[in-house]
Amino acid sequence: MPDHLLDEQAKDVVRLGMGLLSTIAALVLSLLISSSYAVYEGQRNDLRILAADVINLDATLRLYGEEARPVREMMRVGVAETVDRMWSRPTINRFAEPNSTAEKAYLSILGLVPGNEVQVLLKARAVQLYGQIAQSRLRLYERSEPDLPTSLIVVLAAWMVCLFVSFCLFSPLKHTSIVALVLVAFSIAAALFLLLELSEPFSGLVRLSDRPLTQALPPL
């Protein structure tokens, strides 16, 4: 820049402005990462609760007797369909494609005819557990779509560009400063990448594991 634009007053204004901007950007970035991680952890807890309810339902049907064996077989197919829909096809509208196998399993549970008081209690418990499973599954579907505002990411990236411009505004670039700027830029890009990854828990590199569901039901 021309020398007459690099007086001490101008430097002070730029330093104070960029200091304020860096503080705001750091606060926004930390809050976004914290919020996205909370959503990610909530999804993981919901997934564990879903797997636990599936295991309990299978155990309840096993205690019911051989009459419930076809329902248990349908449950295994329904769980596989759920895993495929949540992890292998993350871009489809999940609400537009109901899990037909799970619905058939629910109708089969309702169609069980208890022969004694124990089976009456087990059937009621199975219906209750299926309701909990359906609620957890819908909650996972609803929260699986990324809800991070694109405009917020664009504004945050613009702030970072302004900060990097100010870093080399008053001094010539040297090899050491170039390496430092590259490392800092890489670190900030990694933070933004982590933010975007946490907002999509069923796709990308930092995604939830399907192990709780795939290993919930052993073969009959």
XYZ file of N, CA and C in Angstrom:
660
model
N 0.840 -1.193 0.000
C 0.000 0.000 0.000
C 0.875 1.243 0.000
N 0.364 2.379 -0.509
C 1.145 3.633 -0.492
C 1.494 4.043 0.930
N 2.619 4.714 1.070
C 3.095 5.079 2.401
C 2.145 6.027 3.125
N 1.475 6.931 2.389
C 0.617 7.894 3.066
C -0.639 7.250 3.649
N -0.908 5.984 3.288
C -2.044 5.258 3.870
C -1.632 4.376 5.046
N -0.376 4.377 5.387
C 0.124 3.490 6.431
C 0.591 4.252 7.663
N -0.074 5.327 7.980
C 0.306 6.054 9.177
C -0.181 5.315 10.420
N 0.263 5.769 11.581
C -0.057 5.070 12.822
C -1.553 5.084 13.139
N -2.234 6.191 12.787
C -3.671 6.251 13.054
C -4.427 5.181 12.263
N -4.051 5.036 10.991
C -4.710 4.021 10.170
C -4.420 2.619 10.704
N -3.194 2.382 11.126
C -2.846 1.074 11.672
C -3.637 0.772 12.950
N -3.785 1.784 13.775
C -4.551 1.571 15.018
C -6.013 1.240 14.722
N -6.587 1.949 13.769
C -7.986 1.686 13.414
C -8.144 0.263 12.878
N -7.241 -0.145 11.997
C -7.330 -1.498 11.423
C -7.134 -2.552 12.507
N -6.158 -2.346 13.377
C -5.896 -3.321 14.434
C -7.103 -3.445 15.371
N -7.675 -2.320 15.775
C -8.821 -2.367 16.682
C -10.034 -3.010 16.000
N -10.253 -2.633 14.741
C -11.397 -3.210 14.019
C -11.246 -4.701 13.799
N -10.054 -5.120 13.388
C -9.834 -6.544 13.162
C -9.831 -7.325 14.473
N -9.387 -6.689 15.568
C -9.467 -7.355 16.873
C -10.904 -7.619 17.279
N -11.760 -6.609 17.061
C -13.181 -6.796 17.356
C -13.796 -7.858 16.449
N -13.442 -7.828 15.165
C -13.983 -8.798 14.224
C -13.526 -10.211 14.562
N -12.253 -10.367 14.941
C -11.754 -11.702 15.295
C -12.442 -12.236 16.542
N -12.742 -11.368 17.500
C -13.455 -11.813 18.701
C -14.853 -12.292 18.359
N -15.554 -11.509 17.531
C -16.905 -11.901 17.131
C -16.877 -13.216 16.345
N -15.923 -13.329 15.409
C -15.836 -14.551 14.608
C -15.526 -15.764 15.471
N -14.635 -15.600 16.450
C -14.306 -16.718 17.337
C -15.511 -17.135 18.173
N -16.266 -16.172 18.665
C -17.461 -16.493 19.455
C -18.502 -17.216 18.611
N -18.747 -16.705 17.403
C -19.744 -17.328 16.533
C -19.322 -18.743 16.149
N -18.048 -18.909 15.795
C -17.559 -20.229 15.395
C -17.638 -21.219 16.550
N -17.259 -20.801 17.740
C -17.315 -21.708 18.891
C -18.753 -22.072 19.246
N -19.663 -21.111 19.164
C -21.071 -21.402 19.455
C -21.665 -22.350 18.418
N -21.308 -22.155 17.160
C -21.826 -23.037 16.108
C -21.310 -24.460 16.273
N -20.024 -24.604 16.572
C -19.459 -25.937 16.773
C -20.089 -26.603 17.991
N -20.269 -25.845 19.066
C -20.897 -26.398 20.271
C -22.329 -26.833 19.997
N -23.077 -26.011 19.261
C -24.458 -26.357 18.939
C -24.524 -27.586 18.034
N -23.672 -27.632 17.017
C -23.668 -28.786 16.108
C -23.260 -30.062 16.831
N -22.310 -29.960 17.749
C -21.900 -31.147 18.502
C -23.020 -31.621 19.431
N -23.783 -30.670 19.994
C -24.913 -31.060 20.836
C -25.963 -31.813 20.020
N -26.216 -31.355 18.799
C -27.148 -32.062 17.916
C -26.610 -33.445 17.567
N -25.316 -33.521 17.282
C -24.676 -34.799 16.950
C -24.797 -35.784 18.110
N -24.513 -35.330 19.320
C -24.620 -36.191 20.495
C -26.071 -36.593 20.752
N -27.008 -35.660 20.517
C -28.416 -36.006 20.675
C -28.846 -37.097 19.715
N -28.362 -37.036 18.478
C -28.660 -38.080 17.509
C -28.073 -39.416 17.930
N -26.868 -39.385 18.466
C -26.232 -40.631 18.907
C -26.993 -41.244 20.087
N -27.441 -40.417 21.020
C -28.230 -40.935 22.144
C -29.563 -41.495 21.676
N -30.211 -40.802 20.737
C -31.468 -41.319 20.182
C -31.253 -42.661 19.491
N -30.124 -42.785 18.810
C -29.827 -44.042 18.120
C -29.621 -45.175 19.125
N -28.948 -44.901 20.222
C -28.760 -45.914 21.251
C -30.085 -46.304 21.901
N -30.938 -45.327 22.144
C -32.260 -45.622 22.721
C -33.075 -46.471 21.758
N -33.003 -46.144 20.466
C -33.714 -46.930 19.461
C -33.226 -48.372 19.449
N -31.895 -48.565 19.476
C -31.354 -49.924 19.482
C -31.765 -50.677 20.740
N -31.765 -50.001 21.888
C -32.176 -50.663 23.138
C -33.637 -51.076 23.093
N -34.497 -50.227 22.534
C -35.917 -50.580 22.428
C -36.129 -51.748 21.466
N -35.342 -51.791 20.394
C -35.442 -52.915 19.452
C -35.053 -54.221 20.138
N -33.979 -54.194 20.928
C -33.552 -55.392 21.657
C -34.620 -55.815 22.662
N -35.192 -54.858 23.383
C -36.245 -55.186 24.360
C -37.473 -55.758 23.681
N -37.848 -55.194 22.521
C -39.009 -55.714 21.804
C -38.768 -57.143 21.340
N -37.581 -57.417 20.820
C -37.271 -58.776 20.379
C -37.297 -59.752 21.555
N -36.768 -59.326 22.704
C -36.788 -60.193 23.888
C -38.216 -60.431 24.370
N -39.062 -59.404 24.292
C -40.457 -59.560 24.708
C -41.185 -60.541 23.803
N -40.962 -60.441 22.506
C -41.600 -61.364 21.569
C -41.058 -62.782 21.718
N -39.797 -62.899 22.072
C -39.235 -64.238 22.299
C -39.911 -64.905 23.501
N -40.137 -64.106 24.549
C -40.836 -64.651 25.713
C -42.293 -64.976 25.403
N -42.868 -64.289 24.438
C -44.266 -64.541 24.091
C -44.451 -65.974 23.568
N -43.500 -66.445 22.784
C -43.607 -67.812 22.285
C -43.365 -67.890 20.785
N -43.560 -69.106 20.246
C -43.326 -69.348 18.825
C -44.310 -68.602 17.942
N -45.466 -68.207 18.508
C -46.426 -67.467 17.697
C -45.853 -66.137 17.221
N -44.912 -65.591 17.952
C -44.327 -64.291 17.603
C -43.074 -64.416 16.757
N -42.697 -65.624 16.372
C -41.467 -65.789 15.590
C -41.537 -65.075 14.239
N -42.653 -65.144 13.478
C -42.709 -64.392 12.217
C -42.529 -62.886 12.415
N -43.042 -62.351 13.524
C -42.867 -60.922 13.798
C -41.394 -60.608 14.026
N -40.691 -61.467 14.732
C -39.269 -61.243 14.986
C -38.472 -61.290 13.686
N -38.873 -62.176 12.754
C -38.200 -62.225 11.462
C -38.442 -60.939 10.676
N -39.679 -60.431 10.718
C -39.959 -59.171 10.033
C -39.207 -58.012 10.667
N -39.004 -58.069 11.973
C -38.246 -57.010 12.637
C -36.829 -56.920 12.097
N -36.211 -58.047 11.856
C -34.847 -58.036 11.335
C -34.781 -57.431 9.940
N -35.783 -57.726 9.138
C -35.835 -57.105 7.805
C -36.098 -55.608 7.921
N -36.998 -55.227 8.831
C -37.315 -53.814 9.009
C -36.134 -53.008 9.518
N -35.345 -53.580 10.409
C -34.157 -52.881 10.910
C -33.145 -52.690 9.785
N -32.960 -53.703 8.943
C -32.041 -53.574 7.803
C -32.507 -52.490 6.845
N -33.821 -52.411 6.607
C -34.342 -51.352 5.740
C -34.124 -49.975 6.355
N -34.288 -49.873 7.659
C -34.072 -48.586 8.336
C -32.622 -48.147 8.232
N -31.701 -49.072 8.449
C -30.276 -48.744 8.342
C -29.932 -48.300 6.927
N -30.461 -49.007 5.924
C -30.178 -48.645 4.537
C -30.727 -47.267 4.213
N -31.901 -46.940 4.726
C -32.512 -45.648 4.430
C -31.773 -44.503 5.113
N -31.277 -44.719 6.303
C -30.661 -43.637 7.067
C -29.210 -43.394 6.678
N -28.486 -44.442 6.300
C -27.056 -44.276 6.019
C -26.717 -44.364 4.532
N -27.390 -45.210 3.790
C -27.023 -45.410 2.387
C -27.724 -44.445 1.447
N -28.877 -43.914 1.855
C -29.618 -43.002 0.992
C -29.977 -41.748 1.760
N -28.978 -40.913 2.084
C -29.249 -39.764 2.944
C -29.958 -38.612 2.263
N -30.096 -38.628 0.921
C -30.648 -37.467 0.231
C -32.131 -37.588 -0.063
N -32.741 -38.738 0.164
C -34.158 -38.906 -0.166
C -35.011 -38.326 0.936
N -36.273 -38.102 0.609
C -37.232 -37.663 1.608
C -37.690 -38.885 2.383
N -37.204 -39.034 3.587
C -37.464 -40.251 4.345
C -38.937 -40.387 4.733
N -39.634 -39.280 4.889
C -41.029 -39.338 5.279
C -41.918 -39.812 4.132
N -41.428 -39.659 2.892
C -42.235 -40.053 1.739
C -42.209 -41.563 1.513
N -41.318 -42.283 2.162
C -41.201 -43.725 1.974
C -41.344 -44.431 3.321
N -42.564 -44.803 3.700
C -42.731 -45.491 4.977
C -42.100 -46.874 4.949
N -41.717 -47.335 6.125
C -41.106 -48.650 6.250
C -42.227 -49.687 6.281
N -42.495 -50.285 5.130
C -43.623 -51.207 5.010
C -43.428 -52.452 5.870
N -42.202 -52.939 5.986
C -41.949 -54.129 6.792
C -42.220 -53.851 8.266
N -41.815 -52.674 8.743
C -42.081 -52.310 10.133
C -43.579 -52.184 10.384
N -44.313 -51.644 9.412
C -45.765 -51.539 9.567
C -46.415 -52.924 9.609
N -45.942 -53.833 8.776
C -46.476 -55.197 8.808
C -46.169 -55.875 10.143
N -44.978 -55.610 10.683
C -44.628 -56.186 11.980
C -45.553 -55.655 13.070
N -45.869 -54.374 13.004
C -46.773 -53.790 14.002
C -48.166 -54.396 13.893
N -48.664 -54.576 12.670
C -49.975 -55.199 12.493
C -49.962 -56.650 12.975
N -48.841 -57.327 12.777
C -48.733 -58.704 13.254
C -48.741 -58.763 14.775
N -48.102 -57.773 15.422
C -48.135 -57.727 16.886
C -49.566 -57.515 17.368
N -50.287 -56.602 16.714
C -51.677 -56.358 17.096
C -52.547 -57.585 16.848
N -52.148 -58.397 15.867
C -52.942 -59.581 15.540
C -52.658 -60.793 16.404
N -51.702 -60.703 17.298
C -51.424 -61.826 18.189
C -52.613 -62.061 19.120
N -52.937 -63.321 19.315
C -54.067 -63.701 20.186
C -53.488 -64.352 21.441
N -53.453 -63.630 22.550
C -52.876 -64.193 23.779
C -53.688 -65.385 24.276
N -52.958 -66.381 24.796
C -53.618 -67.561 25.340
C -53.666 -67.589 26.851
N -52.974 -66.667 27.505
C -52.972 -66.607 28.960
C -52.657 -65.179 29.392
N -52.667 -64.959 30.695
C -52.457 -63.610 31.211
C -51.038 -63.112 30.956
N -50.073 -64.033 30.975
C -48.692 -63.624 30.714
C -48.553 -63.094 29.293
N -49.149 -63.779 28.336
C -49.074 -63.313 26.955
C -49.822 -62.003 26.753
N -50.881 -61.784 27.520
C -51.591 -60.500 27.456
C -50.653 -59.365 27.872
N -49.927 -59.565 28.961
C -48.990 -58.547 29.425
C -47.838 -58.359 28.435
N -47.346 -59.464 27.877
C -46.251 -59.366 26.919
C -46.688 -58.654 25.637
N -47.912 -58.903 25.175
C -48.410 -58.213 23.989
C -48.538 -56.716 24.246
N -49.072 -56.345 25.394
C -49.187 -54.921 25.733
C -47.815 -54.259 25.792
N -46.852 -54.972 26.360
C -45.490 -54.442 26.428
C -44.901 -54.297 25.035
N -45.156 -55.265 24.150
C -44.634 -55.198 22.786
C -45.225 -54.009 22.023
N -46.517 -53.770 22.198
C -47.147 -52.614 21.539
C -46.536 -51.310 22.043
N -46.304 -51.236 23.339
C -45.697 -50.036 23.908
C -44.288 -49.808 23.368
N -43.499 -50.877 23.308
C -42.132 -50.748 22.801
C -42.123 -50.354 21.326
N -43.053 -50.889 20.550
C -43.089 -50.507 19.142
C -43.407 -49.022 18.998
N -44.302 -48.518 19.832
C -44.587 -47.090 19.792
C -43.366 -46.249 20.097
N -42.565 -46.679 21.078
C -41.333 -45.958 21.399
C -40.334 -46.022 20.242
N -40.258 -47.182 19.581
C -39.349 -47.338 18.454
C -39.767 -46.421 17.304
N -41.066 -46.388 17.013
C -41.546 -45.526 15.931
C -41.267 -44.054 16.229
N -41.448 -43.657 17.475
C -41.189 -42.273 17.850
C -39.704 -41.929 17.718
N -38.835 -42.834 18.167
C -37.394 -42.580 18.057
C -36.961 -42.535 16.598
N -37.520 -43.419 15.778
C -37.143 -43.440 14.362
C -37.552 -42.143 13.660
N -38.763 -41.676 13.920
C -39.206 -40.430 13.302
C -38.391 -39.237 13.792
N -37.998 -39.266 15.059
C -37.177 -38.174 15.581
C -35.808 -38.163 14.900
N -35.244 -39.331 14.658
C -33.975 -39.404 13.942
C -34.125 -38.907 12.511
N -35.204 -39.314 11.838
C -35.431 -38.862 10.474
C -35.557 -37.347 10.410
N -36.321 -36.789 11.356
C -36.584 -35.352 11.327
C -35.324 -34.533 11.565
N -34.452 -35.013 12.429
C -33.255 -34.256 12.793
C -32.050 -34.607 11.932
N -32.222 -35.518 10.967
C -31.076 -35.955 10.171
C -30.720 -34.969 9.066
N -31.668 -34.130 8.640
C -31.375 -33.167 7.593
C -30.568 -32.001 8.165
N -29.542 -31.547 7.453
C -28.731 -30.423 7.954
C -29.563 -29.144 8.029
N -29.487 -28.449 9.158
C -30.243 -27.217 9.353
C -29.334 -26.022 9.594
N -28.073 -26.132 9.191
C -27.126 -25.039 9.380
C -27.343 -24.001 8.286
N -27.643 -22.746 8.641
C -27.914 -21.721 7.615
C -26.690 -21.468 6.732
N -26.897 -21.529 5.433
C -25.800 -21.279 4.505
C -25.307 -19.839 4.596
N -26.231 -18.908 4.799
C -25.844 -17.503 4.895
C -24.895 -17.263 6.063
N -25.093 -17.996 7.157
C -24.213 -17.830 8.312
C -22.792 -18.293 7.997
N -22.670 -19.384 7.262
C -21.348 -19.874 6.861
C -20.681 -18.889 5.911
N -21.459 -18.310 5.006
C -20.904 -17.340 4.060
C -20.392 -16.104 4.794
N -21.169 -15.606 5.750
C -20.746 -14.432 6.518
C -19.497 -14.745 7.328
N -19.455 -15.924 7.939
C -18.286 -16.302 8.728
C -17.046 -16.414 7.852
N -17.205 -16.976 6.657
C -16.069 -17.071 5.730
C -15.605 -15.689 5.281
N -16.553 -14.775 5.078
C -16.180 -13.404 4.694
C -15.397 -12.717 5.804
N -15.803 -12.947 7.049
C -15.044 -12.387 8.173
C -13.615 -12.907 8.188
N -13.462 -14.195 7.922
C -12.129 -14.774 7.912
C -11.266 -14.184 6.800
N -11.870 -13.923 5.649
C -11.122 -13.307 4.552
C -10.630 -11.924 4.956
N -11.502 -11.155 5.605
C -11.096 -9.822 6.076
C -9.939 -9.914 7.066
N -9.998 -10.885 7.943
C -8.919 -11.040 8.922
C -7.608 -11.388 8.245
N -7.636 -12.268 7.259
C -6.398 -12.662 6.598
C -5.825 -11.517 5.764
N -6.703 -10.689 5.212
C -6.215 -9.514 4.491
C -5.493 -8.573 5.444
N -6.042 -8.406 6.650
C -5.416 -7.499 7.614
C -4.086 -8.036 8.136
N -3.905 -9.357 8.101
C -2.662 -9.929 8.622
C -1.442 -9.452 7.833
N -1.594 -9.327 6.537
C -0.451 -8.960 5.689
C -0.636 -7.584 5.068
N -1.396 -6.736 5.734
C -1.678 -5.418 5.180
C -0.522 -4.448 5.371
N 0.169 -4.540 6.505
C 1.182 -3.549 6.843
C 2.610 -4.090 6.781
N 2.775 -5.332 6.405
C 4.128 -5.889 6.363
C 4.275 -6.784 5.143
N 5.441 -6.792 4.532
C 5.666 -7.658 3.365
C 5.683 -9.130 3.765
N 5.230 -9.962 2.846
C 5.181 -11.401 3.109
C 6.567 -12.020 2.972
N 6.919 -12.830 3.924
C 8.156 -13.596 3.882
C 7.813 -15.075 3.997
N 8.835 -15.914 3.849
C 8.590 -17.352 3.854
C 7.961 -17.803 5.178
N 8.448 -17.270 6.272
C 7.900 -17.679 7.573
C 6.451 -17.251 7.732
N 6.165 -16.013 7.336
C 4.787 -15.530 7.460
C 3.847 -16.262 6.520
N 4.339 -16.630 5.337
C 3.491 -17.383 4.402
C 3.140 -18.751 4.975
N 4.137 -19.432 5.539
C 3.877 -20.742 6.149
C 2.898 -20.613 7.311
N 3.078 -19.574 8.116
C 2.171 -19.372 9.250
C 0.748 -19.110 8.780
N 0.588 -18.273 7.749
C -0.748 -17.976 7.224
C -1.401 -19.230 6.639
N -0.619 -20.052 5.964
C -1.169 -21.292 5.391
C -1.641 -22.227 6.496
N -0.853 -22.363 7.555
C -1.249 -23.227 8.666
C -2.498 -22.703 9.372
N -2.550 -21.396 9.582
C -3.735 -20.820 10.215
C -4.959 -20.997 9.329
N -4.807 -20.764 8.023
C -5.930 -20.951 7.099
C -6.402 -22.399 7.087
N -5.459 -23.328 7.119
C -5.831 -24.745 7.160
C -6.585 -25.078 8.446
N -6.159 -24.514 9.556
C -6.830 -24.780 10.836
C -8.259 -24.240 10.828
N -8.430 -23.030 10.295
C -9.777 -22.455 10.236
C -10.655 -23.248 9.278
N -10.098 -23.660 8.145
C -10.861 -24.477 7.208
C -11.266 -25.810 7.836
N -10.369 -26.381 8.639
C -10.705 -27.631 9.326
C -11.834 -27.422 10.325
N -11.840 -26.271 11.005
C -12.925 -25.981 11.946
C -14.251 -25.841 11.215
N -14.263 -25.155 10.078
C -15.489 -25.030 9.290
C -15.933 -26.379 8.742
N -14.965 -27.185 8.321
C -15.289 -28.531 7.828
C -15.909 -29.378 8.938
N -15.349 -29.293 10.138
C -15.900 -30.030 11.265
C -17.311 -29.557 11.580
N -17.542 -28.269 11.479
C -18.870 -27.719 11.723
C -19.886 -28.279 10.743
N -19.530 -28.320 9.469
C -20.438 -28.857 8.455
C -20.648 -30.360 8.618
N -19.599 -31.076 9.001
C -19.713 -32.520 9.178
C -20.627 -32.870 10.354
N -20.509 -32.137 11.459
C -21.338 -32.418 12.628
C -22.808 -32.128 12.375
N -23.093 -31.240 11.433
C -24.486 -30.922 11.127
C -25.148 -31.982 10.264
N -24.380 -32.947 9.732
C -24.929 -34.043 8.923
C -24.459 -35.369 9.519
N -25.128 -35.852 10.576
C -24.617 -37.018 11.315
C -24.722 -38.340 10.566
N -25.489 -38.407 9.470
C -25.660 -39.681 8.772
C -24.942 -39.722 7.430
N -24.064 -38.763 7.177
C -23.289 -38.756 5.949
C -21.954 -38.075 6.219
N -21.054 -38.180 5.266
C -19.757 -37.543 5.420
C -18.765 -38.409 6.167
N -17.680 -37.772 6.595
C -16.612 -38.490 7.286
C -16.911 -38.678 8.767
N -17.420 -37.628 9.420
C -17.721 -37.709 10.857
C -19.198 -38.060 11.006
N -19.540 -39.284 10.704
C -20.939 -39.697 10.770
C -21.137 -40.742 11.854
N -22.376 -40.880 12.246
C -22.706 -41.844 13.285
C -22.520 -43.267 12.772
N -22.151 -44.149 13.674
C -21.981 -45.552 13.309
C -23.331 -46.262 13.325
N -23.529 -47.152 12.367
C -24.761 -47.939 12.323
C -24.657 -49.230 13.142
N -23.558 -49.393 13.865
C -23.337 -50.624 14.629
C -24.407 -50.896 15.668
N -24.903 -49.872 16.424
C -25.944 -50.173 17.425
C -27.161 -50.859 16.840
N -27.543 -50.522 15.609
C -28.718 -51.146 15.006
C -28.370 -52.447 14.285
N -27.263 -52.451 13.548
C -26.927 -53.661 12.783
C -26.585 -54.837 13.681
N -26.087 -54.568 14.900
C -25.741 -55.639 15.823
C -26.757 -55.806 16.956
N -27.905 -55.137 16.830
C -28.900 -55.218 17.902
C -29.584 -56.571 17.941
N -29.881 -57.126 16.762
C -30.645 -58.373 16.706
C -29.778 -59.496 16.153
N -29.463 -60.502 16.954
C -28.729 -61.653 16.440
C -29.637 -62.506 15.548
N -29.057 -63.356 14.705
C -29.888 -64.221 13.860
C -30.748 -65.148 14.713
N -31.961 -65.450 14.192
C -32.838 -66.379 14.913
C -32.302 -67.790 14.793
